[in-house]
Amino acid sequence: MIIVITPYVELNDWHIKRLCTIESQIVGVILRTPMDGQQLKRWTIQLLANGFPKSKVIMHTDLALAIELGITNVHFKEGDSRAAMLKKKCPHYQVSMSTHSAAMVREAKTQQLDFVLFGHLFPTASKPEVPPRTQTEITDVLAIEFPIVALGGVTADTVHQVASHFTGIACISSAFGHELQQFDKMTQKWRLKKVE
């Protein structure tokens, strides 16, 4: 499972082209952006018009827009009570959440969410003041039988250090901030790791 997250910027045609190029390598893209609902709606419609599958679009917290566009994948910030409510009310939705501790992963499992992102694993520009999760924290999380996706600083250079017990990997800069060859290299290394 490889998930990408949009950079926290106003999305444009370049992001659409990049997503359409890497679409076959990913299971989904989390649309995390400061754009307002109307801007994001127009951009998402344009993304879909370019052939990107609706089934791979994951709306970040904007449940109203997800419903309006018929998108049934929604990702929430850690601790957002709407995640559990949505999963209970609409079990056919794919609901995920960001987590930073084993306790939150256990809570997501209890709430019957579909998967969690857990991080960050490596130093990352998006959280320069926050140290990565410790090996003990990672071990504790991986002891929980639940789909857990590793996040944070995962690149072609660090992916070999990600435990194969993770269900998948997620990234921002590797998908949008580097040359495509680097993204391809990272995804190939991860797939090889998962079949070892």
Short mmCIF file of C-alpha atoms in Angstrom, two decimals:
data_model
loop_
_atom_site.label_atom_id
_atom_site.label_comp_id
_atom_site.label_asym_id
_atom_site.label_seq_id
_atom_site.Cartn_x
_atom_site.Cartn_y
_atom_site.Cartn_z
CA MET A 1 0.00 0.00 0.00
CA ILE A 2 1.50 3.30 -1.10
CA ILE A 3 -0.32 6.52 -0.27
CA VAL A 4 0.71 10.03 -1.22
CA ILE A 5 -0.31 13.24 0.50
CA THR A 6 -0.47 16.53 -1.34
CA PRO A 7 1.88 19.26 -0.17
CA TYR A 8 0.15 21.91 1.96
CA VAL A 9 -0.14 24.44 -0.88
CA GLU A 10 -2.74 25.57 -3.40
CA LEU A 11 -2.91 22.70 -5.84
CA ASN A 12 -2.62 23.33 -9.57
CA ASP A 13 -2.28 21.63 -12.96
CA TRP A 14 1.25 20.43 -12.16
CA HIS A 15 -0.07 18.41 -9.19
CA ILE A 16 -2.76 16.89 -11.43
CA LYS A 17 -0.16 15.85 -14.01
CA ARG A 18 2.08 14.34 -11.33
CA LEU A 19 -0.79 12.40 -9.77
CA CYS A 20 -1.95 11.06 -13.12
CA THR A 21 1.64 9.98 -13.86
CA ILE A 22 2.08 8.04 -10.58
CA GLU A 23 -1.53 6.85 -10.26
CA SER A 24 -0.76 3.21 -11.13
CA GLN A 25 1.81 3.03 -8.30
CA ILE A 26 -0.43 4.29 -5.48
CA VAL A 27 -3.62 3.20 -3.74
CA GLY A 28 -4.65 6.73 -2.90
CA VAL A 29 -3.90 10.42 -2.48
CA ILE A 30 -4.88 12.39 0.62
CA LEU A 31 -5.90 15.90 -0.42
CA ARG A 32 -4.46 18.02 2.39
CA THR A 33 -4.35 21.65 1.34
CA PRO A 34 -5.16 25.16 2.62
CA MET A 35 -7.53 25.69 -0.32
CA ASP A 36 -11.12 26.55 0.61
CA GLY A 37 -13.92 24.14 -0.19
CA GLN A 38 -14.90 25.71 -3.53
CA GLN A 39 -11.29 25.86 -4.79
CA LEU A 40 -10.67 22.27 -3.75
CA LYS A 41 -13.94 21.18 -5.35
CA ARG A 42 -12.96 22.75 -8.70
CA TRP A 43 -9.45 21.26 -8.53
CA THR A 44 -10.75 17.78 -7.61
CA ILE A 45 -13.27 17.83 -10.46
CA GLN A 46 -10.40 18.75 -12.80
CA LEU A 47 -8.28 15.89 -11.38
CA LEU A 48 -11.10 13.42 -12.04
CA ALA A 49 -11.69 14.86 -15.53
CA ASN A 50 -8.05 14.04 -16.31
CA GLY A 51 -8.72 10.37 -15.65
CA PHE A 52 -7.60 10.02 -12.03
CA PRO A 53 -9.87 7.39 -10.40
CA LYS A 54 -12.34 8.70 -7.82
CA SER A 55 -11.70 5.50 -5.85
CA LYS A 56 -8.15 6.73 -5.16
CA VAL A 57 -9.11 10.20 -3.90
CA ILE A 58 -9.00 10.54 -0.10
CA MET A 59 -10.55 13.75 1.22
CA HIS A 60 -8.79 15.21 4.27
CA THR A 61 -11.34 16.16 6.98
CA ASP A 62 -13.75 17.91 4.56
CA LEU A 63 -16.61 15.46 4.96
CA ALA A 64 -19.17 17.79 3.35
CA LEU A 65 -17.11 18.06 0.17
CA ALA A 66 -16.50 14.30 0.12
CA ILE A 67 -20.25 13.70 0.29
CA GLU A 68 -20.96 16.34 -2.37
CA LEU A 69 -18.46 14.78 -4.80
CA GLY A 70 -19.40 11.18 -3.98
CA ILE A 71 -15.95 10.41 -2.53
CA THR A 72 -16.13 7.63 0.04
CA ASN A 73 -12.53 7.83 1.34
CA VAL A 74 -11.97 10.30 4.18
CA HIS A 75 -8.87 10.86 6.34
CA PHE A 76 -8.94 12.63 9.69
CA LYS A 77 -6.43 14.21 12.06
CA GLU A 78 -5.57 12.29 15.22
CA GLY A 79 -8.40 12.34 17.75
CA ASP A 80 -11.09 13.74 15.42
CA SER A 81 -14.31 12.21 16.77
CA ARG A 82 -15.96 12.49 13.33
CA ALA A 83 -13.91 9.50 12.14
CA ALA A 84 -15.63 7.02 14.45
CA MET A 85 -19.04 8.61 13.83
CA LEU A 86 -18.61 8.40 10.06
CA LYS A 87 -17.47 4.76 10.16
CA LYS A 88 -20.41 3.81 12.38
CA LYS A 89 -22.96 5.68 10.25
CA CYS A 90 -21.45 4.73 6.85
CA PRO A 91 -19.54 1.44 7.22
CA HIS A 92 -18.93 1.33 3.44
CA TYR A 93 -16.73 4.44 3.69
CA GLN A 94 -12.98 3.97 3.96
CA VAL A 95 -12.04 6.00 7.03
CA SER A 96 -8.45 6.56 8.12
CA MET A 97 -6.66 8.68 10.71
CA SER A 98 -3.21 10.06 11.48
CA THR A 99 -1.72 8.64 14.68
CA HIS A 100 1.40 9.21 16.76
CA SER A 101 1.13 6.56 19.49
CA ALA A 102 0.17 2.95 20.12
CA ALA A 103 -2.77 4.16 22.24
CA MET A 104 -4.23 6.06 19.28
CA VAL A 105 -3.71 3.09 16.95
CA ARG A 106 -5.58 0.88 19.44
CA GLU A 107 -8.39 3.44 19.58
CA ALA A 108 -8.62 3.52 15.77
CA LYS A 109 -8.82 -0.28 15.78
CA THR A 110 -11.60 -0.20 18.40
CA GLN A 111 -13.47 2.33 16.24
CA GLN A 112 -13.12 -0.08 13.30
CA LEU A 113 -11.38 2.47 11.10
CA ASP A 114 -9.81 1.03 7.95
CA PHE A 115 -6.17 2.02 8.51
CA VAL A 116 -3.96 4.60 10.19
CA LEU A 117 -0.94 6.62 9.22
CA PHE A 118 1.73 6.44 11.91
CA GLY A 119 4.69 8.75 12.17
CA HIS A 120 6.86 10.36 11.71
CA LEU A 121 9.55 7.72 11.27
CA PHE A 122 12.43 9.88 10.04
CA PRO A 123 13.37 13.55 10.27
CA THR A 124 11.09 15.53 7.99
CA ALA A 125 10.85 19.11 6.79
CA SER A 126 7.14 19.19 7.65
CA LYS A 127 7.92 18.68 11.38
CA PRO A 128 11.43 20.07 11.91
CA GLU A 129 10.97 20.72 15.65
CA VAL A 130 9.54 17.29 16.48
CA PRO A 131 11.83 14.26 16.88
CA PRO A 132 10.91 11.05 15.02
CA ARG A 133 9.17 8.18 16.80
CA THR A 134 11.54 5.99 18.81
CA GLN A 135 12.23 2.36 17.99
CA THR A 136 10.29 1.38 21.13
CA GLU A 137 7.26 3.35 19.93
CA ILE A 138 7.49 1.72 16.50
CA THR A 139 7.80 -1.77 18.03
CA ASP A 140 4.78 -1.14 20.28
CA VAL A 141 2.68 0.01 17.33
CA LEU A 142 3.66 -2.91 15.11
CA ALA A 143 2.59 -5.34 17.84
CA ILE A 144 -1.01 -4.25 17.15
CA GLU A 145 -2.76 -6.31 14.49
CA PHE A 146 -4.16 -3.50 12.36
CA PRO A 147 -3.29 -1.87 9.00
CA ILE A 148 -0.60 0.71 9.80
CA VAL A 149 1.02 2.90 7.16
CA ALA A 150 4.44 4.42 7.89
CA LEU A 151 4.74 8.17 7.36
CA GLY A 152 7.37 10.85 7.67
CA GLY A 153 10.64 11.19 5.82
CA VAL A 154 10.12 8.02 3.79
CA THR A 155 12.30 8.35 0.67
CA ALA A 156 14.28 6.16 -1.71
CA ASP A 157 17.16 6.50 0.78
CA THR A 158 15.21 5.63 3.96
CA VAL A 159 12.58 3.15 2.76
CA HIS A 160 14.90 0.18 3.38
CA GLN A 161 14.78 1.08 7.10
CA VAL A 162 10.96 0.86 7.26
CA ALA A 163 9.90 -2.41 8.89
CA SER A 164 8.13 -4.71 6.44
CA HIS A 165 5.48 -5.27 9.15
CA PHE A 166 4.00 -1.90 8.17
CA THR A 167 1.06 -2.34 5.80
CA GLY A 168 2.38 0.42 3.60
CA ILE A 169 4.18 3.72 3.28
CA ALA A 170 2.96 7.29 2.80
CA CYS A 171 4.84 10.32 1.59
CA ILE A 172 4.59 13.95 0.56
CA SER A 173 7.97 15.15 -0.67
CA SER A 174 8.95 11.85 -2.32
CA ALA A 175 5.87 12.14 -4.53
CA PHE A 176 5.84 15.87 -5.19
CA GLY A 177 9.22 17.30 -4.24
CA HIS A 178 11.62 15.01 -6.10
CA GLU A 179 12.19 13.75 -9.62
CA LEU A 180 9.91 10.92 -10.69
CA GLN A 181 12.88 8.54 -10.81
CA GLN A 182 13.32 8.94 -7.04
CA PHE A 183 9.65 8.14 -6.42
CA ASP A 184 9.87 5.12 -8.73
CA LYS A 185 12.99 3.92 -6.91
CA MET A 186 11.27 4.25 -3.52
CA THR A 187 8.16 2.35 -4.63
CA GLN A 188 10.24 -0.44 -6.20
CA LYS A 189 12.30 -0.83 -3.03
CA TRP A 190 9.15 -0.98 -0.91
CA ARG A 191 7.50 -3.59 -3.12
CA LEU A 192 10.62 -5.75 -3.02
CA LYS A 193 10.74 -5.42 0.76
CA LYS A 194 7.12 -6.57 1.08
CA VAL A 195 7.75 -9.78 -0.93
CA GLU A 196 10.96 -10.79 0.88
#
